[in-house]
């Protein structure tokens, strides 16, 4: 009986277990406990939520290992952490800490403006952001075991996440409707490997779990993303930048499960207090848009 | 026979596909009226803390617990095993389970995700063929009661157990496309249990 760790099935399977759930950004053990109590399927441990990274500026990096370990000790659910795009040493550090998933994230300042991390080299699975199908397939080709829409993190404006989900879904539907002899050019246009393009044309879906992220701040936002075909939702700044985090977190969990029942979403939306203030993506100068990071 | 899959969170879709492959037309159970329609239930993989939380909020916790206590056949994989266990270790403070299966289960016993693995193991359903078992932050069984039978083990830790009407595995047969465990649940656990009732 031989045991094999870190196989594709084990990495992608881990994401399957998160489906229908909400993954919440937390900056300390106390917030992690609130998230777990509210029914989060996992937490993302980071030093500053995207809204603060945006407000404070500077270079955003991997979190302090001490802080990640405190969160790991505080909760029984999976703990994820972010590495900078292309920063494979940060990823090695996070793997050595035993984090359950690494987010190679555009929210942090990229370490490499050409290459992403070769994720096949790792036992720990990776999630990566994408704004369109070609980007998603390039990340999967590099070994990502889970994809999330990028949205525009730290804004509370759901419009970019919506745009990315529509784009990814639309491009998958387009491939499904193509003749087989058209897929070569489709692969060229998507700048994605032909084998993955062909697989998607046949199955009509990504070979990994697709979550959504970036700007989700309310139960209705979460339900909207689920109805666009997301398998689950990341909520970053939306929870702990709001008036009543515990209640809002639980409300988003409910709305994610019952996304197709407007009555449940309505009940979940009642009396939550102030949502995060938010920034319109259109008001952000282009150099400050995080979704454009990644190639 | 109507079989439900508890569809609050987790890899519901994979269990639905596995049951369809066994000739079952499964019902996704999110509400009490849907629970009332089914003769047997599958508890999927996922986060046990989240599933219990949602079951409590949406009034499914007591009804499921009562149905199990009154003899509904249930199969649980991974989180589903935790939910069926009478006693759990390394749990979130105050974490409840539906219970019914006289076992003590340790959560995340095989370690974190970096320790997750797959392995070919034997399963005591009469066949000597190995079965591909995928373990993801998996629990194991630490103690079993008198009426519980061990069907598979890894390094002497039980990873598949059954009582008369309840089956639990700490691995995920729904991820492999091999439907042997689901077929075993339908043919060897659920059908005999339901025929006795008739």
XYZ file of N, CA and C in Angstrom, chain A residues 35-270:
708
model
N -15.032 34.033 11.814
C -15.330 33.470 10.494
C -15.743 32.005 10.613
N -14.999 31.235 11.407
C -15.331 29.819 11.574
C -16.714 29.660 12.211
N -16.986 30.460 13.229
C -18.295 30.385 13.891
C -19.431 30.760 12.948
N -19.132 31.639 11.999
C -20.172 32.072 11.062
C -20.413 31.044 9.963
N -19.542 30.020 9.887
C -19.738 28.970 8.885
C -18.837 29.083 7.670
N -17.746 29.849 7.763
C -16.782 29.911 6.651
C -16.219 28.514 6.390
N -15.957 28.170 5.115
C -15.340 26.869 4.814
C -13.828 26.927 4.931
N -13.272 28.143 4.915
C -11.828 28.320 5.057
C -11.585 29.790 5.354
N -10.383 30.091 5.851
C -10.004 31.497 6.019
C -8.715 31.761 5.249
N -8.582 33.008 4.798
C -7.364 33.474 4.133
C -6.642 34.354 5.137
N -5.457 33.897 5.579
C -4.719 34.644 6.596
C -3.837 35.680 5.908
N -4.042 36.939 6.235
C -3.165 37.974 5.680
C -3.052 39.149 6.634
N -1.984 39.932 6.470
C -1.709 40.992 7.433
C -2.609 42.199 7.250
N -2.917 42.484 5.985
C -3.795 43.619 5.700
C -4.822 43.142 4.683
N -6.095 43.461 4.904
C -7.092 43.127 3.887
C -6.868 44.068 2.706
N -7.377 43.688 1.514
C -7.112 44.480 0.310
C -7.480 45.962 0.456
N -8.569 46.261 1.176
C -8.962 47.673 1.313
C -7.861 48.474 2.001
N -7.182 47.866 2.979
C -6.101 48.559 3.682
C -4.835 48.641 2.830
N -4.575 47.562 2.075
C -3.424 47.593 1.169
C -3.593 48.759 0.204
N -4.804 48.913 -0.270
C -5.127 49.984 -1.203
C -4.946 51.357 -0.532
N -5.447 51.458 0.705
C -5.402 52.750 1.392
C -3.972 53.134 1.783
N -3.189 52.123 2.240
C -1.875 52.440 2.790
C -0.774 52.452 1.737
N -1.016 51.757 0.631
C -0.023 51.719 -0.439
C 1.224 50.955 -0.034
N 2.314 51.180 -0.727
C 3.570 50.472 -0.449
C 3.545 49.077 -1.047
N 4.609 48.332 -0.759
C 4.722 46.971 -1.283
C 4.004 46.007 -0.338
N 3.103 45.217 -0.873
C 2.382 44.224 -0.061
C 3.020 42.859 -0.287
N 3.338 42.173 0.841
C 4.086 40.912 0.765
C 3.360 39.795 1.501
N 3.950 38.601 1.459
C 3.486 37.465 2.266
C 3.393 37.875 3.742
N 2.463 37.259 4.471
C 2.291 37.601 5.888
C 3.383 36.980 6.756
N 3.511 37.520 7.961
C 4.451 37.003 8.956
C 4.067 35.568 9.349
N 5.018 34.622 9.284
C 4.707 33.235 9.657
C 4.092 33.102 11.057
N 4.509 33.936 11.995
C 3.939 33.878 13.352
C 2.441 34.109 13.319
N 2.054 35.101 12.528
C 0.650 35.466 12.435
C -0.157 34.334 11.777
N 0.423 33.718 10.747
C -0.269 32.604 10.072
C -0.418 31.428 11.044
N 0.640 31.145 11.802
C 0.580 30.012 12.739
C -0.434 30.238 13.854
N -0.577 31.487 14.284
C -1.579 31.778 15.319
C -2.975 31.486 14.800
N -3.195 31.835 13.540
C -4.515 31.578 12.946
C -4.722 30.076 12.754
N -3.665 29.371 12.332
C -3.775 27.913 12.182
C -4.143 27.257 13.515
N -3.568 27.800 14.593
C -3.829 27.210 15.908
C -5.235 27.528 16.394
N -5.813 28.616 15.891
C -7.093 29.088 16.427
C -8.298 28.374 15.828
N -8.170 27.865 14.585
C -9.352 27.301 13.927
C -9.099 25.883 13.413
N -10.197 25.156 13.198
C -10.081 23.777 12.693
C -10.337 23.706 11.192
N -10.808 24.794 10.591
C -11.070 24.808 9.149
C -9.764 25.107 8.391
N -9.737 24.869 7.070
C -8.509 25.119 6.311
C -8.068 26.582 6.386
N -6.746 26.767 6.400
C -6.166 28.113 6.422
C -5.364 28.308 5.130
N -5.709 29.350 4.388
C -5.004 29.685 3.154
C -4.127 30.913 3.417
N -3.147 31.132 2.542
C -2.347 32.350 2.665
C -1.886 32.779 1.283
N -1.527 34.037 1.172
C -1.172 34.607 -0.133
C 0.335 34.723 -0.319
N 0.775 34.388 -1.537
C 2.152 34.667 -1.960
C 2.077 35.641 -3.122
N 3.162 36.425 -3.303
C 3.204 37.339 -4.436
C 3.302 36.577 -5.750
N 2.736 37.108 -6.811
C 2.841 36.479 -8.133
C 4.316 36.264 -8.452
N 4.674 35.023 -8.786
C 6.034 34.697 -9.190
C 7.014 34.506 -8.043
N 6.583 34.734 -6.804
C 7.518 34.647 -5.673
C 7.507 33.223 -5.123
N 8.295 32.350 -5.786
C 8.223 30.938 -5.409
C 8.837 30.664 -4.050
N 9.691 31.559 -3.561
C 10.245 31.322 -2.218
C 9.194 31.616 -1.147
N 8.420 32.681 -1.327
C 7.293 32.880 -0.393
C 6.390 31.647 -0.386
N 6.167 31.081 -1.567
C 5.314 29.884 -1.647
C 5.948 28.709 -0.912
N 7.284 28.561 -1.039
C 7.982 27.481 -0.315
C 7.849 27.672 1.188
N 7.936 28.933 1.624
C 7.793 29.229 3.052
C 6.394 28.853 3.526
N 5.395 29.257 2.743
C 4.009 28.965 3.142
C 3.759 27.457 3.170
N 4.347 26.744 2.199
C 4.186 25.282 2.197
C 4.825 24.682 3.446
N 5.989 25.211 3.837
C 6.663 24.668 5.018
C 5.860 24.932 6.291
N 5.042 25.978 6.272
C 4.184 26.262 7.436
C 2.956 25.352 7.455
N 2.736 24.629 6.357
C 1.580 23.730 6.299
C 0.271 24.450 6.022
N 0.314 25.582 5.309
C -0.974 26.194 4.932
C -1.674 25.230 3.978
N -3.004 25.304 3.941
C -3.782 24.322 3.181
C -3.933 24.694 1.711
N -3.806 25.964 1.392
C -3.894 26.427 0.009
C -3.089 27.710 -0.096
N -2.403 27.901 -1.224
C -1.699 29.166 -1.449
C -2.435 29.936 -2.533
N -2.709 31.199 -2.272
C -3.292 32.085 -3.268
C -2.141 32.898 -3.871
N -1.821 32.617 -5.133
C -0.803 33.419 -5.833
C -1.550 34.649 -6.320
N -1.402 35.733 -5.567
C -2.428 36.776 -5.620
C -1.944 38.117 -6.142
N -2.755 38.686 -7.030
C -2.524 40.023 -7.569
C -2.762 41.114 -6.522
N -3.357 40.727 -5.376
C -3.585 41.706 -4.303
C -2.248 42.131 -3.677
N -1.295 41.194 -3.662
C 0.055 41.549 -3.222
C 0.828 42.124 -4.411
N 1.904 42.808 -4.114
C 2.716 43.397 -5.180
C 3.468 42.285 -5.924
N 3.320 42.189 -7.240
C 3.983 41.083 -7.953
C 5.501 41.093 -7.754
N 6.078 39.882 -7.708
C 7.533 39.757 -7.606
C 8.138 39.512 -8.981
N 7.315 39.112 -9.931
C 7.809 38.777 -11.270
C 6.757 39.245 -12.267
N 7.159 40.150 -13.157
C 6.188 40.701 -14.101
C 6.111 39.896 -15.400
N 6.781 38.740 -15.446
C 6.652 37.891 -16.627
C 6.133 36.496 -16.298
N 6.686 35.900 -15.242
C 6.358 34.502 -14.954
C 5.562 34.357 -13.669
N 4.661 33.398 -13.691
C 4.014 32.992 -12.442
C 4.824 31.844 -11.836
N 4.436 31.415 -10.638
C 5.113 30.299 -9.969
C 4.821 29.003 -10.721
N 5.846 28.143 -10.854
C 5.626 26.791 -11.380
C 4.994 25.968 -10.261
N 3.685 25.840 -10.324
C 2.948 25.286 -9.181
C 2.972 23.756 -9.134
N 3.433 23.136 -10.232
C 3.546 21.662 -10.231
C 4.613 21.213 -9.247
N 5.575 22.105 -8.939
C 6.683 21.753 -8.048
C 6.264 21.563 -6.600
N 5.012 21.915 -6.265
C 4.600 21.977 -4.860
C 3.637 20.846 -4.488
N 3.651 20.480 -3.209
C 2.671 19.528 -2.674
C 1.391 20.261 -2.311
N 1.539 21.484 -1.842
C 0.378 22.289 -1.457
C -0.318 22.771 -2.734
N -1.653 22.811 -2.744
C -2.350 23.305 -3.934
C -2.394 24.837 -3.999
N -2.577 25.350 -5.206
C -2.639 26.800 -5.442
C -3.981 27.204 -6.028
N -4.437 28.388 -5.634
C -5.544 29.058 -6.319
C -4.961 30.305 -6.966
N -5.431 30.619 -8.183
C -4.964 31.811 -8.880
C -6.144 32.594 -9.428
N -5.949 33.888 -9.576
C -6.997 34.744 -10.123
C -6.989 34.727 -11.643
N -8.150 35.039 -12.234
C -8.235 35.149 -13.690
C -9.327 36.149 -14.043
N -9.100 36.859 -15.142
C -10.120 37.795 -15.612
C -10.824 37.250 -16.854
N -10.236 36.210 -17.456
C -10.827 35.610 -18.659
C -10.376 34.160 -18.761
N -10.911 33.448 -19.750
C -10.636 32.011 -19.843
C -9.171 31.722 -20.159
N -8.584 32.508 -21.064
C -7.194 32.260 -21.431
C -6.288 32.335 -20.212
N -6.515 33.360 -19.383
C -5.707 33.532 -18.172
C -5.924 32.344 -17.222
N -7.169 31.912 -17.075
C -7.473 30.767 -16.206
C -6.724 29.528 -16.701
N -6.724 29.311 -18.015
C -6.085 28.103 -18.560
C -4.565 28.175 -18.462
N -4.010 29.376 -18.577
C -2.553 29.492 -18.396
C -2.183 29.138 -16.956
N -3.011 29.578 -16.008
C -2.726 29.253 -14.604
C -2.880 27.754 -14.349
N -3.902 27.148 -14.944
C -4.107 25.698 -14.755
C -2.932 24.948 -15.370
N -2.468 25.439 -16.506
C -1.320 24.820 -17.177
C -0.062 24.888 -16.301
N 0.025 25.940 -15.480
C 1.166 26.074 -14.551
C 0.943 25.279 -13.267
N -0.238 24.646 -13.141
C -0.471 23.793 -11.977
C -1.495 24.301 -10.974
N -2.183 25.406 -11.261
C -3.219 25.870 -10.326
C -4.301 24.798 -10.210
N -4.761 24.536 -8.967
C -5.760 23.494 -8.720
C -7.132 24.104 -8.457
N -7.206 25.428 -8.544
C -8.451 26.141 -8.282
C -8.292 27.515 -8.922
N -9.381 28.039 -9.474
C -9.338 29.363 -10.095
C -10.377 30.246 -9.403
N -10.066 31.529 -9.283
C -11.080 32.481 -8.821
C -11.083 33.650 -9.788
N -12.241 34.231 -9.995
C -12.282 35.483 -10.739
C -11.503 36.496 -9.913
N -10.913 37.488 -10.557
C -10.156 38.476 -9.786
C -11.065 39.548 -9.189
N -12.016 40.011 -9.981
C -12.772 41.165 -9.513
C -11.807 42.309 -9.258
N -12.230 43.293 -8.495
C -11.307 44.357 -8.098
C -11.303 44.393 -6.576
N -10.261 43.772 -6.000
C -10.223 43.549 -4.554
C -10.189 44.870 -3.787
N -10.798 44.846 -2.613
C -10.705 45.989 -1.711
C -11.571 47.169 -2.105
N -12.517 46.972 -3.003
C -13.375 48.085 -3.419
C -14.805 47.977 -2.900
N -15.296 46.745 -2.693
C -16.708 46.587 -2.393
C -17.575 46.833 -3.614
N -16.948 46.920 -4.775
C -17.654 47.125 -6.045
C -17.610 45.806 -6.810
N -18.777 45.215 -7.008
C -18.839 43.845 -7.534
C -18.755 43.808 -9.070
N -18.714 44.979 -9.700
C -18.859 45.014 -11.166
C -17.741 44.268 -11.902
N -16.515 44.330 -11.397
C -15.439 43.635 -12.101
C -15.536 42.119 -11.947
N -15.920 41.666 -10.752
C -16.103 40.227 -10.553
C -17.179 39.724 -11.516
N -18.236 40.514 -11.641
C -19.338 40.179 -12.556
C -18.806 40.066 -13.985
N -18.040 41.069 -14.375
C -17.487 41.089 -15.732
C -16.605 39.851 -15.972
N -15.785 39.489 -14.982
C -14.885 38.354 -15.162
C -15.649 37.032 -15.213
N -16.682 36.904 -14.383
C -17.481 35.677 -14.410
C -18.213 35.545 -15.751
N -18.756 36.652 -16.235
C -19.441 36.613 -17.547
C -18.464 36.252 -18.655
N -17.285 36.836 -18.575
C -16.282 36.610 -19.606
C -15.850 35.136 -19.615
N -15.519 34.609 -18.453
C -15.065 33.210 -18.378
C -16.185 32.271 -18.852
N -17.394 32.516 -18.343
C -18.540 31.676 -18.730
C -18.827 31.783 -20.218
N -18.785 33.004 -20.746
C -19.078 33.230 -22.162
C -18.063 32.540 -23.055
N -16.802 32.624 -22.658
C -15.754 32.007 -23.479
C -15.842 30.473 -23.439
N -16.271 29.935 -22.304
C -16.464 28.476 -22.228
C -17.630 28.074 -23.144
N -18.726 28.840 -23.086
C -19.883 28.520 -23.939
C -19.504 28.614 -25.418
N -18.671 29.570 -25.753
C -18.261 29.738 -27.151
C -17.463 28.510 -27.619
N -16.545 28.041 -26.755
C -15.757 26.852 -27.128
C -16.658 25.635 -27.341
N -17.683 25.508 -26.468
C -18.580 24.351 -26.559
C -19.325 24.318 -27.886
N -19.511 25.490 -28.486
C -20.308 25.551 -29.714
C -19.440 25.434 -30.974
N -18.130 25.288 -30.806
C -17.232 25.304 -31.970
C -17.063 23.935 -32.594
N -16.758 23.953 -33.886
C -16.325 22.725 -34.560
C -14.935 22.356 -34.055
N -14.628 21.074 -34.102
C -13.345 20.637 -33.571
C -12.160 21.276 -34.311
N -12.339 21.484 -35.630
C -11.213 22.035 -36.401
C -11.022 23.545 -36.164
N -11.914 24.129 -35.380
C -11.757 25.556 -35.067
C -11.022 25.781 -33.739
N -10.794 24.678 -33.011
C -10.238 24.821 -31.662
C -8.758 25.209 -31.671
N -8.058 24.905 -32.789
C -6.638 25.272 -32.852
C -6.483 26.786 -32.818
N -7.301 27.456 -33.628
C -7.239 28.915 -33.656
C -7.777 29.496 -32.347
N -8.798 28.832 -31.803
C -9.334 29.298 -30.512
C -8.235 29.272 -29.455
N -7.425 28.216 -29.465
C -6.325 28.100 -28.495
C -5.312 29.218 -28.714
N -5.048 29.505 -29.980
C -4.107 30.586 -30.293
C -4.647 31.911 -29.761
N -5.936 32.158 -30.020
C -6.525 33.443 -29.593
C -6.586 33.570 -28.066
N -6.871 32.455 -27.407
C -6.940 32.479 -25.938
C -5.548 32.486 -25.310
N -4.512 32.252 -26.126
C -3.142 32.100 -25.635
C -3.085 31.041 -24.545
N -3.737 29.915 -24.860
C -3.837 28.823 -23.886
C -3.489 27.515 -24.585
N -3.041 26.505 -23.820
C -2.655 25.228 -24.430
C -3.847 24.553 -25.124
N -3.572 24.018 -26.314
C -4.625 23.384 -27.107
C -5.321 22.256 -26.336
N -4.543 21.434 -25.616
C -5.145 20.282 -24.930
C -6.210 20.721 -23.931
N -5.930 21.800 -23.189
C -6.913 22.304 -22.217
C -8.124 22.888 -22.933
N -7.874 23.599 -24.039
C -8.977 24.195 -24.811
C -9.909 23.091 -25.310
N -9.301 22.016 -25.810
C -10.092 20.894 -26.332
C -10.911 20.245 -25.209
N -10.269 20.090 -24.061
C -10.969 19.481 -22.916
C -12.190 20.313 -22.522
N -12.025 21.620 -22.516
C -13.131 22.490 -22.114
C -14.243 22.501 -23.153
N -13.858 22.448 -24.436
C -14.872 22.373 -25.494
C -15.724 21.122 -25.303
N -15.092 20.030 -24.839
C -15.831 18.774 -24.654
C -16.673 18.758 -23.385
N -16.105 19.259 -22.270
C -16.815 19.129 -20.988
C -17.709 20.328 -20.686
N -17.428 21.471 -21.305
C -18.228 22.668 -21.040
C -17.960 23.301 -19.689
N -16.855 22.917 -19.050
C -16.516 23.559 -17.769
C -15.009 23.492 -17.521
N -14.549 24.319 -16.587
C -13.141 24.269 -16.214
C -12.836 22.916 -15.558
N -11.602 22.420 -15.696
C -11.267 21.163 -15.031
C -11.010 21.324 -13.530
N -11.073 22.550 -13.037
C -10.906 22.795 -11.590
C -12.072 23.643 -11.101
N -12.191 23.728 -9.785
C -13.253 24.516 -9.165
C -13.044 26.006 -9.462
N -14.147 26.701 -9.742
C -14.103 28.141 -10.033
C -14.844 28.913 -8.940
N -14.091 29.655 -8.147
C -14.688 30.550 -7.152
C -14.711 31.965 -7.728
N -15.305 32.872 -6.987
C -15.308 34.250 -7.417
C -14.761 35.115 -6.290
N -14.144 36.232 -6.649
C -13.556 37.102 -5.629
C -13.509 38.526 -6.153
N -13.332 39.456 -5.236
C -13.075 40.835 -5.631
C -14.298 41.719 -5.612
N -14.523 42.407 -4.490
C -15.597 43.393 -4.424
C -16.901 42.869 -3.867
N -16.922 41.610 -3.412
C -18.176 41.057 -2.876
C -18.356 41.536 -1.438
N -19.481 42.212 -1.166
C -19.644 42.860 0.139
C -20.975 42.546 0.813
N -21.937 41.987 0.100
C -23.267 41.751 0.675
C -23.735 40.328 0.373
N -24.747 39.840 1.112
C -25.323 38.526 0.792
C -25.833 38.474 -0.655
N -26.427 39.562 -1.123
C -26.930 39.571 -2.500
C -25.793 39.486 -3.513
N -24.655 40.128 -3.200
C -23.475 39.999 -4.080
C -23.056 38.524 -4.177
N -23.022 37.855 -3.021
C -22.598 36.448 -2.999
C -23.564 35.601 -3.823
N -24.869 35.836 -3.647
C -25.875 35.063 -4.384
C -25.789 35.353 -5.879
N -25.507 36.599 -6.227
C -25.347 36.972 -7.642
C -24.220 36.168 -8.281
N -23.107 36.060 -7.567
C -21.951 35.340 -8.094
C -22.244 33.845 -8.233
N -22.978 33.290 -7.267
C -23.343 31.869 -7.354
C -24.259 31.650 -8.561
N -25.161 32.598 -8.804
C -26.062 32.399 -9.945
C -25.354 32.615 -11.274
N -24.164 33.230 -11.247
C -23.356 33.342 -12.468
C -22.497 32.094 -12.687
N -22.666 31.097 -11.817
C -21.956 29.837 -12.026
C -20.723 29.650 -11.161
N -20.503 30.547 -10.190
C -19.375 30.343 -9.279
C -19.641 29.116 -8.406
N -18.578 28.385 -8.058
C -18.718 27.248 -7.145
C -18.690 27.698 -5.687
N -18.285 28.938 -5.456
C -18.192 29.454 -4.098
C -17.627 30.860 -4.156
N -17.432 31.468 -2.985
C -17.147 32.891 -2.935
C -16.001 33.208 -1.969
N -15.087 34.062 -2.398
C -14.111 34.657 -1.476
C -14.639 36.026 -1.061
N -14.636 36.313 0.230
C -14.965 37.669 0.653
C -13.758 38.221 1.405
N -13.209 39.309 0.870
C -11.993 39.869 1.433
C -12.323 40.920 2.460
N -12.282 42.168 2.021
C -12.489 43.278 2.941
C -13.944 43.396 3.378
N -14.850 42.821 2.602
C -16.298 43.033 2.772
C -16.825 42.725 4.157
N -16.211 41.771 4.863
C -16.760 41.361 6.154
C -16.179 42.188 7.300
N -14.859 42.175 7.437
C -14.289 42.830 8.618
C -14.117 44.341 8.446
N -14.515 44.876 7.293
C -14.580 46.328 7.111
C -16.026 46.817 7.224
N -16.917 45.953 7.709
C -18.323 46.349 7.825
C -18.673 46.568 9.288
N -19.897 47.054 9.517
C -20.325 47.423 10.868
C -20.423 46.234 11.817
N -20.950 45.102 11.334
C -21.187 43.955 12.206
C -20.670 42.679 11.543
N -19.345 42.433 11.650
C -18.727 41.337 10.896
C -19.362 39.966 11.130
N -19.644 39.608 12.392
C -20.135 38.252 12.670
C -21.453 38.011 11.948
N -22.326 39.006 12.047
C -23.648 38.856 11.447
C -23.555 38.860 9.919
N -22.726 39.749 9.375
C -22.583 39.829 7.917
C -21.953 38.543 7.379
N -20.983 38.004 8.111
C -20.333 36.764 7.671
C -21.356 35.634 7.600
N -22.160 35.485 8.652
C -23.171 34.417 8.675
C -24.198 34.632 7.571
N -24.537 35.892 7.317
C -25.531 36.211 6.288
C -25.017 35.828 4.901
N -23.743 36.082 4.664
C -23.158 35.744 3.354
C -23.088 34.226 3.168
N -22.833 33.489 4.264
C -22.813 32.025 4.195
C -24.202 31.502 3.813
N -25.234 32.049 4.460
C -26.610 31.615 4.156
C -26.965 31.887 2.706
N -26.645 33.104 2.241
C -27.016 33.499 0.882
C -26.252 32.686 -0.163
N -25.059 32.219 0.187
C -24.273 31.419 -0.757
C -24.893 30.030 -0.925
N -25.407 29.473 0.165
C -26.056 28.158 0.072
C -27.405 28.255 -0.636
N -28.204 29.262 -0.274
C -29.555 29.405 -0.832
C -29.606 30.537 -1.851
N -28.592 30.594 -2.732
C -28.480 31.694 -3.693
C -29.681 31.787 -4.618
N -30.363 30.669 -4.839
C -31.493 30.731 -5.773
C -32.837 30.901 -5.064
N -32.811 31.316 -3.799
C -34.043 31.555 -3.054
C -34.018 32.998 -2.528
N -34.721 33.882 -3.253
C -34.663 35.318 -2.932
C -35.157 35.619 -1.522
N -36.057 34.764 -1.007
C -36.556 35.008 0.359
C -35.444 34.833 1.384
N -34.658 33.783 1.211
C -33.535 33.556 2.143
C -32.522 34.696 2.014
N -32.237 35.106 0.775
C -31.282 36.204 0.565
C -31.831 37.487 1.198
N -33.139 37.715 1.077
C -33.761 38.897 1.681
C -33.604 38.855 3.200
N -33.927 37.700 3.800
C -33.803 37.585 5.260
C -32.358 37.790 5.707
N -31.443 37.234 4.929
C -30.027 37.360 5.281
C -29.569 38.813 5.172
N -30.241 39.589 4.335
C -29.809 40.973 4.096
C -30.337 41.958 5.139
N -31.279 41.500 5.983
C -31.919 42.412 6.940
C -30.985 42.854 8.064
